[in-house]
mmCIF file of C-alpha atoms and ligand atoms in Angstrom:
data_model
loop_
_atom_site.group_PDB
_atom_site.id
_atom_site.type_symbol
_atom_site.label_atom_id
_atom_site.label_comp_id
_atom_site.label_asym_id
_atom_site.label_seq_id
_atom_site.Cartn_x
_atom_site.Cartn_y
_atom_site.Cartn_z
ATOM 1 C CA MET A 144 -114.543 -11.426 -63.635
ATOM 2 C CA HIS A 145 -116.743 -13.699 -61.102
ATOM 3 C CA SER A 146 -117.874 -17.176 -61.638
ATOM 4 C CA ILE A 147 -121.739 -17.858 -60.540
ATOM 5 C CA ARG A 148 -121.432 -20.815 -58.328
ATOM 6 C CA HIS A 149 -125.488 -21.172 -58.427
ATOM 7 C CA LEU A 150 -127.735 -20.239 -60.590
ATOM 8 C CA ALA A 151 -131.356 -19.995 -60.383
ATOM 9 C CA ILE A 152 -134.172 -19.407 -62.840
ATOM 10 C CA ILE A 153 -138.711 -19.003 -63.088
ATOM 11 C CA MET A 154 -138.238 -21.234 -66.573
ATOM 12 C CA ASP A 155 -142.069 -19.203 -67.834
ATOM 13 C CA GLY A 156 -143.974 -18.651 -70.428
ATOM 14 C CA ASN A 157 -144.727 -22.059 -72.104
ATOM 15 C CA GLY A 158 -148.311 -21.720 -72.113
ATOM 16 C CA ARG A 159 -147.643 -18.666 -74.126
ATOM 17 C CA TRP A 160 -144.563 -20.960 -76.251
ATOM 18 C CA ALA A 161 -147.304 -23.651 -77.419
ATOM 19 C CA GLN A 162 -150.064 -21.479 -78.043
ATOM 20 C CA ALA A 163 -148.207 -18.954 -80.576
ATOM 21 C CA ARG A 164 -147.742 -22.675 -82.807
ATOM 22 C CA GLY A 165 -151.693 -23.420 -81.671
ATOM 23 C CA LEU A 166 -150.304 -25.843 -80.046
ATOM 24 C CA PRO A 167 -151.801 -27.529 -76.824
ATOM 25 C CA ARG A 168 -150.080 -25.730 -73.111
ATOM 26 C CA SER A 169 -149.066 -28.899 -72.104
ATOM 27 C CA ALA A 170 -146.766 -29.106 -75.667
ATOM 28 C CA GLY A 171 -145.484 -25.623 -74.044
ATOM 29 C CA HIS A 172 -144.285 -27.418 -70.445
ATOM 30 C CA LYS A 173 -143.356 -30.484 -72.255
ATOM 31 C CA ALA A 174 -140.913 -28.967 -74.852
ATOM 32 C CA GLY A 175 -138.728 -27.517 -71.930
ATOM 33 C CA ILE A 176 -137.829 -29.887 -71.275
ATOM 34 C CA ASN A 177 -135.207 -30.207 -73.414
ATOM 35 C CA ALA A 178 -134.866 -26.189 -72.882
ATOM 36 C CA VAL A 179 -133.216 -27.141 -68.940
ATOM 37 C CA HIS A 180 -131.220 -30.476 -71.080
ATOM 38 C CA LYS A 181 -129.204 -27.445 -73.280
ATOM 39 C CA VAL A 182 -129.627 -24.856 -69.638
ATOM 40 C CA LEU A 183 -127.575 -27.889 -68.254
ATOM 41 C CA ARG A 184 -124.872 -28.436 -70.991
ATOM 42 C CA GLY A 185 -124.192 -24.735 -70.480
ATOM 43 C CA CYS A 186 -123.869 -25.533 -66.664
ATOM 44 C CA ASP A 187 -121.146 -27.663 -67.277
ATOM 45 C CA GLU A 188 -119.276 -25.264 -70.334
ATOM 46 C CA HIS A 189 -119.786 -22.159 -67.754
ATOM 47 C CA LYS A 190 -118.113 -24.141 -64.399
ATOM 48 C CA ILE A 191 -121.818 -23.625 -62.764
ATOM 49 C CA ALA A 192 -122.075 -26.849 -59.862
ATOM 50 C CA ASN A 193 -125.224 -25.335 -58.793
ATOM 51 C CA LEU A 194 -128.516 -24.913 -60.839
ATOM 52 C CA THR A 195 -132.332 -24.221 -59.145
ATOM 53 C CA LEU A 196 -135.425 -23.996 -61.501
ATOM 54 C CA PHE A 197 -138.632 -23.428 -60.643
ATOM 55 C CA ALA A 198 -141.267 -25.958 -61.665
ATOM 56 C CA PHE A 199 -143.885 -25.702 -59.636
ATOM 57 C CA SER A 200 -145.108 -23.020 -56.936
ATOM 58 C CA SER A 201 -147.296 -23.715 -54.449
ATOM 59 C CA GLU A 202 -149.676 -21.298 -55.829
ATOM 60 C CA ASN A 203 -150.104 -23.365 -59.386
ATOM 61 C CA TRP A 204 -152.194 -25.638 -57.755
ATOM 62 C CA ARG A 205 -154.700 -23.322 -58.360
ATOM 63 C CA ARG A 206 -154.932 -22.843 -62.847
ATOM 64 C CA PRO A 207 -156.803 -25.850 -64.238
ATOM 65 C CA ARG A 208 -157.363 -28.532 -62.889
ATOM 66 C CA ASN A 209 -156.450 -30.479 -66.250
ATOM 67 C CA GLU A 210 -152.698 -28.658 -66.378
ATOM 68 C CA VAL A 211 -152.018 -29.648 -62.363
ATOM 69 C CA ARG A 212 -152.165 -33.150 -63.667
ATOM 70 C CA VAL A 213 -150.504 -33.154 -67.169
ATOM 71 C CA LEU A 214 -147.567 -31.057 -64.697
ATOM 72 C CA MET A 215 -147.292 -34.116 -62.776
ATOM 73 C CA ASP A 216 -148.192 -36.586 -65.522
ATOM 74 C CA LEU A 217 -145.140 -34.806 -67.349
ATOM 75 C CA PHE A 218 -143.312 -35.180 -63.862
ATOM 76 C CA LEU A 219 -143.460 -38.220 -63.516
ATOM 77 C CA ALA A 220 -142.373 -39.524 -67.383
ATOM 78 C CA THR A 221 -139.606 -38.290 -66.956
ATOM 79 C CA LEU A 222 -138.608 -38.655 -64.239
ATOM 80 C CA LYS A 223 -138.712 -42.185 -65.145
ATOM 81 C CA LYS A 224 -137.469 -40.927 -68.848
ATOM 82 C CA GLU A 225 -134.380 -39.410 -67.496
ATOM 83 C CA LEU A 226 -132.690 -40.605 -64.854
ATOM 84 C CA ASN A 227 -130.584 -42.054 -66.649
ATOM 85 C CA ILE A 228 -129.806 -39.959 -67.793
ATOM 86 C CA LEU A 229 -129.128 -37.248 -65.540
ATOM 87 C CA ILE A 230 -126.575 -39.854 -63.686
ATOM 88 C CA GLU A 231 -125.104 -40.309 -66.454
ATOM 89 C CA LYS A 232 -123.474 -37.147 -66.785
ATOM 90 C CA ASN A 233 -122.825 -37.125 -63.005
ATOM 91 C CA VAL A 234 -125.562 -35.016 -62.434
ATOM 92 C CA ARG A 235 -126.785 -34.809 -58.640
ATOM 93 C CA LEU A 236 -130.976 -34.513 -58.118
ATOM 94 C CA ARG A 237 -132.632 -32.599 -55.793
ATOM 95 C CA PHE A 238 -135.868 -31.487 -54.817
ATOM 96 C CA VAL A 239 -136.906 -28.644 -52.597
ATOM 97 C CA GLY A 240 -140.536 -28.460 -51.495
ATOM 98 C CA ASP A 241 -143.578 -29.757 -49.743
ATOM 99 C CA ILE A 242 -143.716 -33.604 -51.703
ATOM 100 C CA SER A 243 -146.013 -35.015 -48.991
ATOM 101 C CA ALA A 244 -149.429 -33.546 -50.660
ATOM 102 C CA PHE A 245 -147.515 -34.942 -54.000
ATOM 103 C CA ASP A 246 -149.713 -38.268 -54.226
ATOM 104 C CA THR A 247 -147.338 -41.159 -53.791
ATOM 105 C CA HIS A 248 -145.952 -43.437 -56.403
ATOM 106 C CA LEU A 249 -144.431 -39.471 -57.362
ATOM 107 C CA GLN A 250 -142.831 -38.841 -53.609
ATOM 108 C CA HIS A 251 -141.665 -42.178 -54.657
ATOM 109 C CA ARG A 252 -140.182 -41.261 -57.895
ATOM 110 C CA ILE A 253 -138.881 -38.618 -56.403
ATOM 111 C CA ASN A 254 -137.178 -40.425 -53.050
ATOM 112 C CA GLN A 255 -135.512 -43.281 -55.496
ATOM 113 C CA ALA A 256 -134.302 -40.244 -57.626
ATOM 114 C CA GLU A 257 -132.617 -38.492 -55.018
ATOM 115 C CA TYR A 258 -130.997 -42.039 -53.607
ATOM 116 C CA GLN A 259 -129.788 -43.101 -56.608
ATOM 117 C CA THR A 260 -128.107 -39.528 -57.578
ATOM 118 C CA GLU A 261 -126.712 -38.178 -54.163
ATOM 119 C CA GLY A 262 -123.043 -39.659 -54.280
ATOM 120 C CA ASN A 263 -123.249 -37.033 -57.946
ATOM 121 C CA SER A 264 -120.489 -35.241 -57.893
ATOM 122 C CA GLY A 265 -121.155 -32.578 -61.416
ATOM 123 C CA VAL A 266 -124.030 -30.204 -61.761
ATOM 124 C CA SER A 267 -126.693 -29.887 -58.360
ATOM 125 C CA LEU A 268 -129.486 -29.367 -60.012
ATOM 126 C CA ASN A 269 -132.380 -28.413 -57.724
ATOM 127 C CA ILE A 270 -135.726 -28.841 -58.565
ATOM 128 C CA ALA A 271 -138.938 -26.434 -56.395
ATOM 129 C CA VAL A 272 -141.698 -28.682 -56.829
ATOM 130 C CA ASN A 273 -144.508 -27.295 -54.632
ATOM 131 C CA TYR A 274 -142.281 -24.427 -53.734
ATOM 132 C CA GLY A 275 -143.558 -21.031 -52.702
ATOM 133 C CA GLY A 276 -140.713 -18.771 -50.552
ATOM 134 C CA ARG A 277 -143.796 -17.869 -48.687
ATOM 135 C CA TRP A 278 -144.053 -21.376 -47.611
ATOM 136 C CA ASP A 279 -139.868 -21.853 -47.378
ATOM 137 C CA ILE A 280 -139.655 -19.410 -44.513
ATOM 138 C CA VAL A 281 -143.200 -19.974 -42.223
ATOM 139 C CA GLN A 282 -140.793 -23.543 -41.908
ATOM 140 C CA ALA A 283 -137.837 -22.248 -40.709
ATOM 141 C CA ALA A 284 -139.271 -20.338 -38.538
ATOM 142 C CA ILE A 285 -141.230 -23.812 -37.913
ATOM 143 C CA LYS A 286 -138.591 -25.862 -37.048
ATOM 144 C CA LEU A 287 -136.402 -23.011 -34.537
ATOM 145 C CA ALA A 288 -139.229 -22.156 -32.776
ATOM 146 C CA GLN A 289 -139.220 -26.336 -32.287
ATOM 147 C CA GLN A 290 -135.883 -26.169 -31.025
ATOM 148 C CA VAL A 291 -136.690 -23.329 -28.774
ATOM 149 C CA ARG A 292 -139.626 -25.474 -26.956
ATOM 150 C CA GLU A 293 -137.146 -28.189 -26.643
ATOM 151 C CA GLY A 294 -134.901 -25.718 -24.263
ATOM 152 C CA VAL A 295 -131.632 -26.382 -27.097
ATOM 153 C CA LEU A 296 -132.341 -22.232 -28.404
ATOM 154 C CA GLU A 297 -132.615 -19.294 -26.604
ATOM 155 C CA PRO A 298 -135.015 -16.845 -28.584
ATOM 156 C CA GLU A 299 -132.512 -14.181 -28.630
ATOM 157 C CA ASP A 300 -129.899 -16.120 -30.451
ATOM 158 C CA ILE A 301 -131.202 -16.376 -33.361
ATOM 159 C CA ASP A 302 -130.318 -14.492 -35.375
ATOM 160 C CA ILE A 303 -129.861 -13.977 -39.130
ATOM 161 C CA GLU A 304 -127.102 -16.630 -40.052
ATOM 162 C CA LYS A 305 -129.096 -19.188 -37.811
ATOM 163 C CA PHE A 306 -132.923 -18.660 -40.230
ATOM 164 C CA GLY A 307 -130.897 -18.087 -43.178
ATOM 165 C CA ALA A 308 -129.610 -22.716 -42.381
ATOM 166 C CA SER A 309 -133.055 -23.392 -41.582
ATOM 167 C CA VAL A 310 -134.116 -22.083 -44.719
ATOM 168 C CA CYS A 311 -134.370 -25.284 -48.489
ATOM 169 C CA LEU A 312 -130.514 -24.888 -50.431
ATOM 170 C CA SER A 313 -129.035 -24.272 -46.705
ATOM 171 C CA GLU A 314 -126.151 -25.989 -47.534
ATOM 172 C CA LEU A 315 -125.214 -24.669 -50.900
ATOM 173 C CA PRO A 316 -124.006 -21.432 -51.172
ATOM 174 C CA GLU A 317 -126.934 -18.626 -51.846
ATOM 175 C CA PRO A 318 -127.980 -18.005 -56.202
ATOM 176 C CA ASP A 319 -125.026 -15.813 -57.536
ATOM 177 C CA LEU A 320 -127.286 -14.931 -60.634
ATOM 178 C CA LEU A 321 -132.107 -15.156 -60.766
ATOM 179 C CA ILE A 322 -132.689 -15.983 -64.845
ATOM 180 C CA ARG A 323 -136.893 -15.243 -65.441
ATOM 181 C CA THR A 324 -138.132 -15.893 -68.625
ATOM 182 C CA GLY A 325 -140.727 -15.155 -70.236
ATOM 183 C CA GLY A 326 -140.834 -11.359 -70.509
ATOM 184 C CA GLU A 327 -142.340 -11.080 -66.646
ATOM 185 C CA SER A 328 -139.985 -9.304 -63.387
ATOM 186 C CA ARG A 329 -141.145 -10.366 -60.738
ATOM 187 C CA ILE A 330 -139.464 -12.847 -58.319
ATOM 188 C CA SER A 331 -143.031 -14.522 -57.787
ATOM 189 C CA ASN A 332 -142.438 -16.099 -54.523
ATOM 190 C CA PHE A 333 -139.175 -18.444 -55.556
ATOM 191 C CA LEU A 334 -137.180 -19.159 -53.006
ATOM 192 C CA ASN A 335 -138.016 -15.056 -51.554
ATOM 193 C CA TRP A 336 -134.455 -14.941 -48.106
ATOM 194 C CA GLN A 337 -131.768 -16.562 -50.301
ATOM 195 C CA LEU A 338 -132.495 -13.840 -53.610
ATOM 196 C CA ALA A 339 -131.767 -10.887 -51.191
ATOM 197 C CA TYR A 340 -128.737 -10.146 -52.989
ATOM 198 C CA THR A 341 -128.864 -12.556 -56.184
ATOM 199 C CA GLU A 342 -127.901 -10.595 -59.013
ATOM 200 C CA LEU A 343 -131.424 -11.120 -60.786
ATOM 201 C CA TYR A 344 -132.146 -10.861 -65.654
ATOM 202 C CA PHE A 345 -135.337 -11.294 -67.063
ATOM 203 C CA THR A 346 -135.698 -11.201 -70.770
ATOM 204 C CA ASN A 347 -138.101 -11.441 -72.797
ATOM 205 C CA CYS A 348 -137.056 -15.304 -74.077
ATOM 206 C CA LEU A 349 -139.736 -17.731 -73.453
ATOM 207 C CA TRP A 350 -138.478 -20.827 -71.913
ATOM 208 C CA PRO A 351 -138.111 -23.086 -73.929
ATOM 209 C CA ASP A 352 -136.286 -20.856 -77.076
ATOM 210 C CA PHE A 353 -133.953 -20.585 -74.495
ATOM 211 C CA ASP A 354 -130.489 -22.251 -75.190
ATOM 212 C CA VAL A 355 -127.445 -22.812 -74.116
ATOM 213 C CA ALA A 356 -126.711 -18.973 -76.726
ATOM 214 C CA ALA A 357 -129.312 -17.196 -74.052
ATOM 215 C CA LEU A 358 -127.365 -18.508 -71.147
ATOM 216 C CA GLU A 359 -124.623 -17.595 -72.735
ATOM 217 C CA GLU A 360 -126.142 -13.484 -72.412
ATOM 218 C CA ALA A 361 -127.241 -13.687 -69.281
ATOM 219 C CA VAL A 362 -124.153 -14.543 -68.216
ATOM 220 C CA THR A 363 -122.098 -12.385 -69.851
ATOM 221 C CA TRP A 364 -125.018 -8.866 -68.275
ATOM 222 C CA TYR A 365 -123.655 -11.088 -64.870
ATOM 223 C CA ALA A 366 -119.843 -10.699 -65.915
ATOM 224 C CA GLY A 367 -120.758 -6.972 -66.546
ATOM 225 C CA ARG A 368 -122.370 -5.802 -63.221
ATOM 226 C CA GLN A 369 -120.785 -5.048 -59.319
ATOM 227 C CA ARG A 370 -122.373 -7.054 -56.083
ATOM 228 C CA ARG A 371 -121.255 -4.461 -53.682
ATOM 229 C CA PHE A 372 -123.487 -6.432 -50.341
ATOM 230 C CA GLY A 373 -124.000 -3.037 -48.624
ATOM 231 C CA GLN A 374 -120.747 -1.448 -49.828
ATOM 232 C CA THR A 375 -119.221 1.353 -51.059
ATOM 233 C CA PRO A 376 -118.851 1.442 -55.025
ATOM 234 C CA GLU A 377 -114.595 1.211 -53.875
ATOM 235 C CA GLN A 378 -114.582 -0.566 -52.102
ATOM 236 C CA ALA A 379 -116.121 -3.944 -53.695
ATOM 237 C CA LYS A 380 -113.546 -3.153 -55.831
ATOM 238 C CA ALA A 381 -110.732 -3.814 -53.321
ATOM 239 C CA ALA A 382 -112.674 -6.550 -52.394
ATOM 240 C CA THR A 383 -112.990 -7.953 -55.443
HETATM 241 C C1 LIG B 638 -143.800 -21.591 -66.410
HETATM 242 O O1 LIG B 638 -144.763 -21.349 -67.481
HETATM 243 C C2 LIG B 638 -144.104 -22.845 -66.303
HETATM 244 C C3 LIG B 638 -144.553 -24.202 -65.507
HETATM 245 C C4 LIG B 638 -145.026 -23.886 -64.569
HETATM 246 C C5 LIG B 638 -143.650 -25.247 -64.678
HETATM 247 C C6 LIG B 638 -142.392 -25.607 -65.817
HETATM 248 C C7 LIG B 638 -142.573 -26.532 -66.202
HETATM 249 C C8 LIG B 638 -141.309 -27.261 -66.922
HETATM 250 C C9 LIG B 638 -140.284 -26.266 -67.847
HETATM 251 C C10 LIG B 638 -140.393 -28.596 -66.185
HETATM 252 C C11 LIG B 638 -139.445 -29.388 -65.905
HETATM 253 C C12 LIG B 638 -139.844 -30.175 -65.081
HETATM 254 C C13 LIG B 638 -138.239 -30.643 -64.853
HETATM 255 C C14 LIG B 638 -139.548 -31.886 -64.331
HETATM 256 C C15 LIG B 638 -137.641 -30.244 -64.109
HETATM 257 P P1 LIG B 638 -146.590 -20.918 -67.946
HETATM 258 O O2 LIG B 638 -146.824 -21.947 -67.371
HETATM 259 O O3 LIG B 638 -146.651 -20.096 -66.869
HETATM 260 O O4 LIG B 638 -146.203 -20.298 -68.760
HETATM 261 P P2 LIG B 638 -146.934 -19.454 -69.888
HETATM 262 O O5 LIG B 638 -146.523 -18.148 -69.113
HETATM 263 O O6 LIG B 638 -147.017 -18.831 -71.204
HETATM 264 O O7 LIG B 638 -148.408 -19.546 -69.693
#
């Protein structure tokens, strides 16, 4: 069975989970934090070294102001409350996305959390905030263009490998499996570059209901996939 070195998740369905219970949407986001803990435990069990979660997209600013505020408050409260637990669990926490748009207090907490967990050797937990896959590709293009301007890179030397080294999370293996909860079957501008060969798993389960058993189901589904990376089924079989 091929292993999962990197799992990416679009955590969708918090609002509907709450509404189905007559609760405010914020209650769904809070319940979503419990699901994150469960998945972290599952990653330990399945020896998944890297977990990347889509917590706030660059498009989520379009939500009602109050919901955006609730989400920001929740990120801040979660960082304060959970950082010690993550340190105890040996988790390395990193954020991907343009955090310069956040309030300075939150930016400070984010930097501090990254710094305090930098040396941890357990699961590497990457939280995508104010992240968009197209933004990521554009910021990579800007980096490369700057190198061209500085005279350290020739335009014709830009290739897939160099470009890939400039997008976020380039130091990690690309995601082997993407899980999207909440019943939609789309990528929604998440890791557009990095998901080129990723197996995509969509489930109707709402994010707050996602638990170790639900992860198990996704992992079992993944184990049955044949990853061909453009080769024929026979070639791919011979390569495994
Ligand atoms: C999508 O559900 C979920 C979000 C936009 C927020 C996800 C954030 C969390 C679960 C909190 C995690 C926080 C950390 C720090 C890891 P939705 O609101 O779009 O649900 P709906 O589709 O049912 O409306």
